[in-house]
Coordinates of C-alpha atoms and ligand atoms in Angstrom, one line a residue:
M30 CA -0.6 0.1 -0.2
A31 CA 1.3 3.6 -0.9
K32 CA 2.3 5.2 2.3
I33 CA 0.0 7.6 4.5
A34 CA 0.8 10.7 4.5
V35 CA -0.8 12.4 6.9
S36 CA 0.5 14.2 10.6
R37 CA 0.1 11.5 13.6
S38 CA 0.1 15.0 15.5
H39 CA -3.5 15.9 13.1
P40 CA -6.5 15.2 15.9
R41 CA -7.8 13.3 13.5
Y42 CA -5.6 11.5 12.7
L43 CA -6.8 7.4 12.9
S44 CA -10.0 8.7 11.2
L45 CA -7.5 10.9 8.4
F46 CA -5.1 8.0 8.1
Y47 CA -8.5 5.5 7.5
R48 CA -9.5 7.9 4.6
D49 CA -6.2 7.5 3.4
M50 CA -6.0 4.4 2.7
L51 CA -10.2 3.4 1.3
A52 CA -8.8 6.2 -1.2
N53 CA -5.0 4.9 -2.0
G54 CA -7.4 1.1 -2.3
V55 CA -9.6 3.6 -4.4
K56 CA -6.2 4.4 -7.0
K57 CA -4.7 0.6 -6.7
G58 CA -7.8 -0.8 -7.7
L59 CA -9.3 -2.9 -5.0
T60 CA -11.4 -0.4 -3.3
S61 CA -14.8 1.3 -5.4
L62 CA -15.7 5.0 -5.7
Q63 CA -19.4 3.9 -3.6
G64 CA -16.7 2.5 -0.3
L65 CA -15.7 5.6 0.2
T66 CA -19.4 7.4 0.7
A67 CA -20.1 4.2 2.4
H68 CA -16.7 4.2 4.5
G69 CA -17.5 8.0 5.2
R70 CA -21.5 6.2 6.5
G71 CA -19.9 4.0 9.1
E72 CA -17.7 7.5 10.3
A73 CA -20.8 9.0 11.1
F74 CA -21.8 6.4 13.1
D75 CA -18.1 6.1 15.0
Y76 CA -19.0 9.7 15.8
L77 CA -22.0 9.2 17.8
I78 CA -20.8 5.3 19.4
G79 CA -17.8 8.1 20.5
E80 CA -15.7 5.8 18.2
K81 CA -14.5 3.4 21.4
T82 CA -15.5 -0.1 21.7
C83 CA -18.9 -0.5 23.4
Q84 CA -19.4 -3.5 26.5
F85 CA -22.5 -3.6 23.9
A86 CA -20.0 -4.6 20.4
L87 CA -17.6 -6.4 23.4
S88 CA -20.7 -9.0 23.8
A89 CA -21.3 -10.1 20.4
I90 CA -17.3 -10.5 19.9
K91 CA -17.3 -12.8 22.4
T92 CA -20.3 -14.9 20.8
A93 CA -18.8 -14.2 17.5
S94 CA -15.1 -15.5 19.2
A95 CA -17.0 -18.5 20.6
M96 CA -19.5 -19.2 17.6
L97 CA -16.6 -19.5 14.5
I98 CA -14.5 -21.9 16.5
L99 CA -17.7 -24.2 17.0
A100 CA -18.0 -23.9 13.4
K101 CA -18.2 -26.7 11.0
Y102 CA -17.3 -24.6 8.6
P103 CA -16.6 -21.0 8.3
V104 CA -16.2 -19.0 5.4
L105 CA -14.8 -14.9 5.8
S106 CA -16.5 -13.0 3.3
I107 CA -14.0 -10.0 2.1
N108 CA -15.6 -7.1 0.1
G109 CA -13.3 -3.7 -1.2
N110 CA -13.3 -1.7 2.2
T111 CA -12.0 -4.8 4.3
S112 CA -9.6 -5.4 2.0
V113 CA -8.3 -2.3 2.6
L114 CA -8.5 -1.7 6.1
I115 CA -7.1 -4.9 7.7
P116 CA -5.8 -7.7 5.3
K117 CA -3.2 -9.7 7.3
E118 CA -5.6 -9.5 10.6
Y119 CA -8.2 -10.9 8.2
I120 CA -5.8 -13.2 6.7
Q121 CA -4.7 -14.0 10.4
L122 CA -9.3 -14.9 11.6
A123 CA -8.9 -17.4 8.7
K124 CA -5.1 -18.4 9.9
L125 CA -6.5 -19.7 13.4
L126 CA -9.8 -20.5 12.5
D127 CA -8.9 -22.5 9.6
A128 CA -12.0 -20.4 8.1
K129 CA -12.2 -20.7 3.5
L130 CA -11.6 -16.7 2.4
E131 CA -14.2 -16.1 0.1
I132 CA -14.8 -12.6 -2.6
N133 CA -18.2 -10.8 -2.7
L134 CA -18.4 -7.4 -4.2
F135 CA -22.4 -5.3 -4.8
H136 CA -20.0 -2.8 -7.4
K137 CA -19.7 -5.5 -9.9
S138 CA -16.3 -6.2 -11.5
S139 CA -13.7 -8.6 -12.2
V140 CA -10.3 -6.8 -13.0
R141 CA -10.9 -5.7 -9.5
E142 CA -12.4 -9.5 -7.7
Q143 CA -8.8 -10.4 -9.5
K144 CA -7.1 -7.6 -8.0
I145 CA -8.0 -7.5 -4.6
L146 CA -7.5 -11.9 -4.8
N147 CA -3.3 -11.3 -6.0
Y148 CA -3.7 -8.3 -3.6
F149 CA -4.5 -10.9 -0.5
K150 CA -1.9 -13.6 -2.3
H151 CA 0.7 -11.6 -1.9
L152 CA -0.6 -11.2 1.9
G153 CA -0.2 -14.2 1.8
A154 CA -3.4 -16.0 2.4
K155 CA -2.7 -19.5 0.7
E156 CA -6.3 -19.2 -0.5
V157 CA -9.0 -17.2 -1.7
F158 CA -12.9 -17.9 -3.7
L159 CA -14.4 -16.0 -5.5
A160 CA -18.3 -16.3 -6.5
D161 CA -18.8 -19.3 -9.4
T162 CA -21.7 -20.1 -10.9
V163 CA -23.7 -20.5 -7.9
Q164 CA -26.0 -17.8 -6.7
I165 CA -28.8 -17.3 -4.0
T166 CA -32.1 -16.9 -7.1
T167 CA -33.8 -15.0 -3.8
I168 CA -31.6 -11.7 -4.1
K169 CA -31.7 -10.1 -7.8
S170 CA -28.3 -7.5 -6.8
N171 CA -23.8 -9.1 -7.6
R172 CA -24.6 -10.4 -4.0
R173 CA -26.8 -13.6 -4.9
K174 CA -23.2 -15.0 -6.7
I175 CA -21.1 -17.0 -3.9
S176 CA -18.3 -19.9 -4.1
S177 CA -19.2 -23.1 -4.6
K178 CA -16.7 -23.4 -2.7
G179 CA -17.0 -20.8 0.2
Q180 CA -20.5 -19.2 1.8
A181 CA -22.2 -22.4 -0.5
K182 CA -21.0 -24.8 2.1
A183 CA -20.8 -22.7 5.1
D184 CA -22.5 -22.8 8.3
V185 CA -20.9 -19.7 9.5
I186 CA -20.6 -16.5 7.3
L187 CA -18.3 -13.6 8.9
I188 CA -19.6 -10.7 7.3
P189 CA -19.2 -7.0 7.4
L190 CA -19.2 -3.8 5.9
E191 CA -23.2 -4.3 4.7
D192 CA -26.3 -3.2 4.8
G193 CA -28.1 -5.4 2.1
D194 CA -30.3 -8.4 1.8
R195 CA -27.8 -11.0 1.7
T196 CA -27.5 -12.1 5.3
Q197 CA -31.7 -12.6 4.9
A198 CA -31.0 -14.5 2.6
L199 CA -28.2 -16.4 3.8
I200 CA -30.1 -17.3 7.3
S201 CA -33.0 -18.7 4.7
L202 CA -30.6 -21.0 3.7
G203 CA -30.0 -21.7 7.3
K204 CA -26.8 -20.6 7.7
K205 CA -25.4 -18.1 10.7
V206 CA -24.4 -14.5 9.9
I207 CA -21.8 -12.3 11.9
T208 CA -21.6 -8.8 10.1
I209 CA -19.4 -5.7 12.0
D210 CA -21.1 -2.6 10.8
L211 CA -20.9 0.7 12.9
N212 CA -25.2 1.0 11.4
P213 CA -27.1 -0.4 14.2
L214 CA -30.1 0.4 11.5
S215 CA -28.7 -1.4 8.7
R216 CA -30.3 -3.9 7.5
T217 CA -27.9 -6.8 8.1
A218 CA -27.0 -5.0 11.4
Q219 CA -30.6 -6.3 11.9
K220 CA -30.5 -10.3 10.2
A221 CA -28.0 -10.6 11.3
T222 CA -26.9 -13.9 14.0
I223 CA -24.6 -12.0 16.2
T224 CA -24.1 -8.5 14.9
I225 CA -20.9 -6.7 16.0
I226 CA -21.0 -2.7 16.2
D227 CA -18.5 -1.7 15.6
N228 CA -15.6 -0.3 13.4
I229 CA -14.4 -3.1 12.4
V230 CA -10.2 -2.1 12.6
R231 CA -10.7 -1.8 15.9
A232 CA -12.9 -5.2 15.9
I233 CA -11.2 -7.8 14.1
P234 CA -7.7 -7.3 16.4
I235 CA -10.2 -7.8 19.7
L236 CA -11.7 -11.1 17.7
V237 CA -8.5 -12.2 17.0
E238 CA -7.2 -11.8 20.5
T239 CA -11.0 -13.4 22.2
I240 CA -10.4 -16.1 19.3
R241 CA -7.0 -16.9 20.9
I242 CA -8.1 -17.1 24.8
F243 CA -12.0 -18.8 24.1
Q244 CA -9.6 -21.9 21.3
H245 CA -8.4 -23.5 25.1
Y246 CA -12.4 -23.5 26.9
P247 CA -14.8 -26.1 26.8
R248 CA -16.8 -26.8 23.7
K249 CA -19.7 -26.4 26.3
Q250 CA -19.1 -23.5 27.8
L251 CA -18.7 -22.2 23.8
L252 CA -21.9 -23.8 23.8
E253 CA -23.6 -22.0 27.1
M254 CA -22.2 -19.1 25.3
V255 CA -23.9 -19.4 21.9
Q256 CA -27.1 -20.2 22.5
K257 CA -27.7 -17.6 26.0
Y258 CA -27.2 -14.5 23.7
D259 CA -29.0 -11.9 22.7
N260 CA -28.7 -9.9 19.8
S261 CA -32.1 -7.6 19.6
T262 CA -30.8 -6.6 22.9
V263 CA -27.1 -5.8 21.5
I264 CA -28.8 -3.8 18.4
S265 CA -31.3 -1.9 21.4
Q266 CA -28.7 -1.1 23.7
A267 CA -26.7 0.0 21.4
L268 CA -29.0 2.6 20.0
A269 CA -29.7 3.0 23.7
H270 CA -26.1 4.7 24.3
I271 CA -25.9 6.6 21.0
D272 CA -29.4 8.5 22.3
S273 CA -27.8 8.9 26.4
R274 CA -24.7 9.9 24.7
L275 CA -27.2 12.9 22.3
N276 CA -29.0 14.2 25.6
L277 CA -25.9 14.4 28.0
L278 CA -24.6 16.3 24.5
I279 CA -27.9 18.0 24.6
S280 CA -28.1 19.0 28.1
K281 CA -24.5 20.5 28.3
Ligands
PTJ311 O1 -16.6 -3.7 -2.7 P1 -18.5 -4.0 -3.4 O2 -18.5 -3.4 -5.1 O3 -18.3 -5.0 -2.5 O4 -19.0 -2.9 -2.5 C1 -18.5 -2.7 -0.9 C2 -19.3 -1.2 0.3 C3 -19.3 -1.6 2.1 C4 -20.1 0.2 -0.8 C5 -21.3 -2.4 -0.2 O5 -21.0 -3.1 0.3 C6 -22.1 -0.6 -0.3 O6 -22.6 -0.2 -0.2 O7 -21.8 -1.1 1.8 P2 -23.3 -0.4 1.8 O8 -24.3 -1.2 1.8 O9 -23.6 0.8 2.1 O10 -23.7 -0.8 3.6 C7 -21.4 -0.6 4.9 C8 -21.6 -0.8 6.0 O11 -21.3 -0.7 6.0 C9 -22.9 0.8 6.5 O12 -23.9 -0.1 7.1 C10 -21.7 1.4 6.7 O13 -22.2 2.3 8.1 C11 -20.4 0.1 8.0 N1 -19.4 1.0 8.1 C12 -19.2 1.6 6.9 N2 -17.7 1.6 6.9 C13 -16.5 0.6 8.9 C14 -18.3 -0.1 8.7 N3 -19.0 -0.9 9.9 C15 -18.2 -0.8 10.0 N4 -16.4 -0.5 10.2 C16 -16.4 1.1 9.5 N5 -15.4 1.1 8.5

């Protein structure tokens, strides 16, 4: 990736850093132009949340870790934004879980698909699947295309940064979907089995560390965590957190 030209002393350094990363991603043909506006929507929600990993996100991350460890065939979905924001940590996660990596683009482009695949291989990913002949017939967009070796066979799928109808369609097919989305109101956030309401750049490293610890836990304990989890509570807690932050600011 190109060097990021932002001074570390800038009060919004991290925000500018990730914007630059995505802008470089567009220049390299990895991220879609639309990915920049999608990131802006995420940033707006990050402001409302307070730009930190909250308790509701940690609770979702813990359950997601348990679910991914218990999964028989976990698949991690990659799009143009995730491919530049946290590629190394994503590959690390796949190795840790022995999970499959699959590229699923919303804005159709076989050239971009191939560039993301090459980039992941260059960073050390062994195998990366592309969408092939399998289609989820209930979906109209490009998200209907999945891999016969990846999501078609998966029992648990991580689908971050997506406000779409794929999550509901995959759940209707009997699969479990974990998402990471700063917007608790997005369709994917609302429909997923587990919604991690946090910035992907903060959430994935915590997910990796939690999985490292939970891998030593007994299966029964992990199963209990998954059974006890209620996603609607987590979404309500995120909305209540935003509401109380705004009320506090209004009363100041
Ligand atoms: O590379 P492609 O063609 O697959 O396109 C990727 C995007 C992200 C452009 C595409 O999937 C898209 O249009 O996404 P949406 O439907 O806008 O959904 C993206 C969701 O991710 C929104 O709900 C954002 O709030 C959220 N989001 C954006 N940046 C982050 C984020 N959530 C967590 N961390 C972020 N950094």
